[in-house]
Amino acid sequence: KARIGHFAEAQILESLGVDMIDESEVLTPADEENHINKHDFKVPFVCGARDLGEALRRISEGAAMIRTKGEAGTGDVSQAVKHARTIGKQIKIAQAMDSTEIYNYAKELRVPVELLKKTAELGRLPVVNFAAGGLATPADVSLLMQLGVDGVFVGSGIFKSSNPPERAQAMAQAVTHYKDPAILSEISSGLGEAMFGTPAADIEPKKRLAGAPDERQQIWNATLGVK
């Protein structure tokens, strides 16, 4: 991961030979206005997006992969679903537009019109689109795959479960067999307890009431060595 806009961090990561850099909103942004110009790098970047405008802006900056911005560590898949449906719906809207309308839509989304036209012609994003945040079961994987994503990112959903090795294998298998309920039922059996998390809608109010630092602040403190 690199902080949003922190091209120096990205340069260091590239020099270390990483396979991909996640310009991540989970970390405290280094630049509140500008993302990294990913065309300056050879290593591919993945960036989060909640809608078509965000996705196409990141792609225009050179992102090789887009992921949804679901709330990680919650077991609440609703945000990933919302973002996947939003992007899909907006692509369908663009496909129904004539040349004049699509110029206006590009201005509304604040994206290059040629990139929006290409997306409308393809009927999908011009790069791979993964679902991330809150996926905790093989059924969650199937749900997002059937909504049109190309794959999934799963971290907490595996490592915060009671049986990480078996659940990791099941989640991977679910990507391949996402349209087969019988196989999904079989691979979902005997996995033990799924991760327990707080619904995304409850996180911020609880943090404000408790006065606890949010995840970004905790990561930032760790970056600075603050205890």
PDB file of C-alpha atoms in Angstrom, residues 61-140:
ATOM      1  CA  GLU A  61      -4.124   8.397 -14.156  1.00  0.00           C
ATOM      2  CA  GLY A  62      -2.786   4.971 -15.128  1.00  0.00           C
ATOM      3  CA  ALA A  63      -4.436   2.485 -12.740  1.00  0.00           C
ATOM      4  CA  ALA A  64      -4.286  -1.091 -14.058  1.00  0.00           C
ATOM      5  CA  MET A  65      -6.986  -2.414 -11.714  1.00  0.00           C
ATOM      6  CA  ILE A  66      -9.999  -1.006  -9.894  1.00  0.00           C
ATOM      7  CA  ARG A  67     -11.517  -2.346  -6.675  1.00  0.00           C
ATOM      8  CA  THR A  68     -14.588  -1.371  -4.695  1.00  0.00           C
ATOM      9  CA  LYS A  69     -14.144   0.577  -1.469  1.00  0.00           C
ATOM     10  CA  GLY A  70     -16.115  -1.650   0.864  1.00  0.00           C
ATOM     11  CA  GLU A  71     -15.367  -1.346   4.579  1.00  0.00           C
ATOM     12  CA  ALA A  72     -12.633  -3.880   5.315  1.00  0.00           C
ATOM     13  CA  GLY A  73     -12.734  -5.972   8.487  1.00  0.00           C
ATOM     14  CA  THR A  74     -16.488  -5.663   9.003  1.00  0.00           C
ATOM     15  CA  GLY A  75     -17.942  -8.752   7.392  1.00  0.00           C
ATOM     16  CA  ASP A  76     -20.461  -6.276   5.919  1.00  0.00           C
ATOM     17  CA  VAL A  77     -20.584  -6.848   2.178  1.00  0.00           C
ATOM     18  CA  SER A  78     -23.205  -4.151   1.536  1.00  0.00           C
ATOM     19  CA  GLN A  79     -20.756  -1.415   0.537  1.00  0.00           C
ATOM     20  CA  ALA A  80     -18.990  -3.643  -1.998  1.00  0.00           C
ATOM     21  CA  VAL A  81     -22.397  -4.541  -3.433  1.00  0.00           C
ATOM     22  CA  LYS A  82     -23.440  -0.891  -3.556  1.00  0.00           C
ATOM     23  CA  HIS A  83     -20.297   0.184  -5.407  1.00  0.00           C
ATOM     24  CA  ALA A  84     -20.432  -2.707  -7.889  1.00  0.00           C
ATOM     25  CA  ARG A  85     -24.083  -1.985  -8.678  1.00  0.00           C
ATOM     26  CA  THR A  86     -23.444   1.759  -8.963  1.00  0.00           C
ATOM     27  CA  ILE A  87     -20.614   1.314 -11.473  1.00  0.00           C
ATOM     28  CA  GLY A  88     -22.666  -1.187 -13.483  1.00  0.00           C
ATOM     29  CA  LYS A  89     -25.715   1.073 -13.515  1.00  0.00           C
ATOM     30  CA  GLN A  90     -23.719   4.120 -14.615  1.00  0.00           C
ATOM     31  CA  ILE A  91     -22.133   2.150 -17.460  1.00  0.00           C
ATOM     32  CA  LYS A  92     -25.615   1.167 -18.672  1.00  0.00           C
ATOM     33  CA  ILE A  93     -26.674   4.822 -18.525  1.00  0.00           C
ATOM     34  CA  ALA A  94     -23.675   5.790 -20.680  1.00  0.00           C
ATOM     35  CA  GLN A  95     -24.480   3.036 -23.186  1.00  0.00           C
ATOM     36  CA  ALA A  96     -27.944   4.506 -23.734  1.00  0.00           C
ATOM     37  CA  MET A  97     -26.629   7.991 -24.531  1.00  0.00           C
ATOM     38  CA  ASP A  98     -26.024   9.617 -27.903  1.00  0.00           C
ATOM     39  CA  SER A  99     -22.812  11.514 -28.684  1.00  0.00           C
ATOM     40  CA  THR A 100     -24.077  14.824 -27.298  1.00  0.00           C
ATOM     41  CA  GLU A 101     -25.362  13.320 -24.094  1.00  0.00           C
ATOM     42  CA  ILE A 102     -22.185  11.365 -23.449  1.00  0.00           C
ATOM     43  CA  TYR A 103     -20.102  14.565 -23.646  1.00  0.00           C
ATOM     44  CA  ASN A 104     -22.283  16.098 -20.959  1.00  0.00           C
ATOM     45  CA  TYR A 105     -22.130  12.913 -18.889  1.00  0.00           C
ATOM     46  CA  ALA A 106     -18.333  12.949 -19.096  1.00  0.00           C
ATOM     47  CA  LYS A 107     -18.346  16.514 -17.746  1.00  0.00           C
ATOM     48  CA  GLU A 108     -20.723  15.470 -14.975  1.00  0.00           C
ATOM     49  CA  LEU A 109     -18.478  12.561 -13.992  1.00  0.00           C
ATOM     50  CA  ARG A 110     -15.326  14.695 -14.494  1.00  0.00           C
ATOM     51  CA  VAL A 111     -13.702  12.077 -16.739  1.00  0.00           C
ATOM     52  CA  PRO A 112     -12.126  12.089 -20.232  1.00  0.00           C
ATOM     53  CA  VAL A 113     -14.905  11.680 -22.796  1.00  0.00           C
ATOM     54  CA  GLU A 114     -12.913   9.191 -24.905  1.00  0.00           C
ATOM     55  CA  LEU A 115     -12.444   6.960 -21.871  1.00  0.00           C
ATOM     56  CA  LEU A 116     -16.167   7.118 -21.119  1.00  0.00           C
ATOM     57  CA  LYS A 117     -16.980   6.295 -24.753  1.00  0.00           C
ATOM     58  CA  LYS A 118     -14.655   3.284 -24.672  1.00  0.00           C
ATOM     59  CA  THR A 119     -16.271   2.072 -21.446  1.00  0.00           C
ATOM     60  CA  ALA A 120     -19.737   2.421 -22.985  1.00  0.00           C
ATOM     61  CA  GLU A 121     -18.624   0.494 -26.093  1.00  0.00           C
ATOM     62  CA  LEU A 122     -17.149  -2.324 -23.987  1.00  0.00           C
ATOM     63  CA  GLY A 123     -20.072  -2.389 -21.575  1.00  0.00           C
ATOM     64  CA  ARG A 124     -17.587  -2.638 -18.697  1.00  0.00           C
ATOM     65  CA  LEU A 125     -14.527  -0.925 -17.273  1.00  0.00           C
ATOM     66  CA  PRO A 126     -11.509  -1.097 -19.610  1.00  0.00           C
ATOM     67  CA  VAL A 127      -9.421  -2.643 -16.798  1.00  0.00           C
ATOM     68  CA  VAL A 128     -10.151  -5.518 -14.402  1.00  0.00           C
ATOM     69  CA  ASN A 129     -12.534  -4.667 -11.569  1.00  0.00           C
ATOM     70  CA  PHE A 130     -12.282  -6.512  -8.243  1.00  0.00           C
ATOM     71  CA  ALA A 131     -14.648  -6.421  -5.276  1.00  0.00           C
ATOM     72  CA  ALA A 132     -13.093  -5.642  -1.892  1.00  0.00           C
ATOM     73  CA  GLY A 133     -14.227  -4.894   1.620  1.00  0.00           C
ATOM     74  CA  GLY A 134     -16.482  -7.003   3.811  1.00  0.00           C
ATOM     75  CA  LEU A 135     -16.451 -10.266   1.842  1.00  0.00           C
ATOM     76  CA  ALA A 136     -16.469 -13.081   4.394  1.00  0.00           C
ATOM     77  CA  THR A 137     -18.106 -16.159   2.836  1.00  0.00           C
ATOM     78  CA  PRO A 138     -18.070 -18.095  -0.452  1.00  0.00           C
ATOM     79  CA  ALA A 139     -21.627 -16.846  -0.953  1.00  0.00           C
ATOM     80  CA  ASP A 140     -20.356 -13.241  -0.738  1.00  0.00           C
TER      81      ASP A 140
END
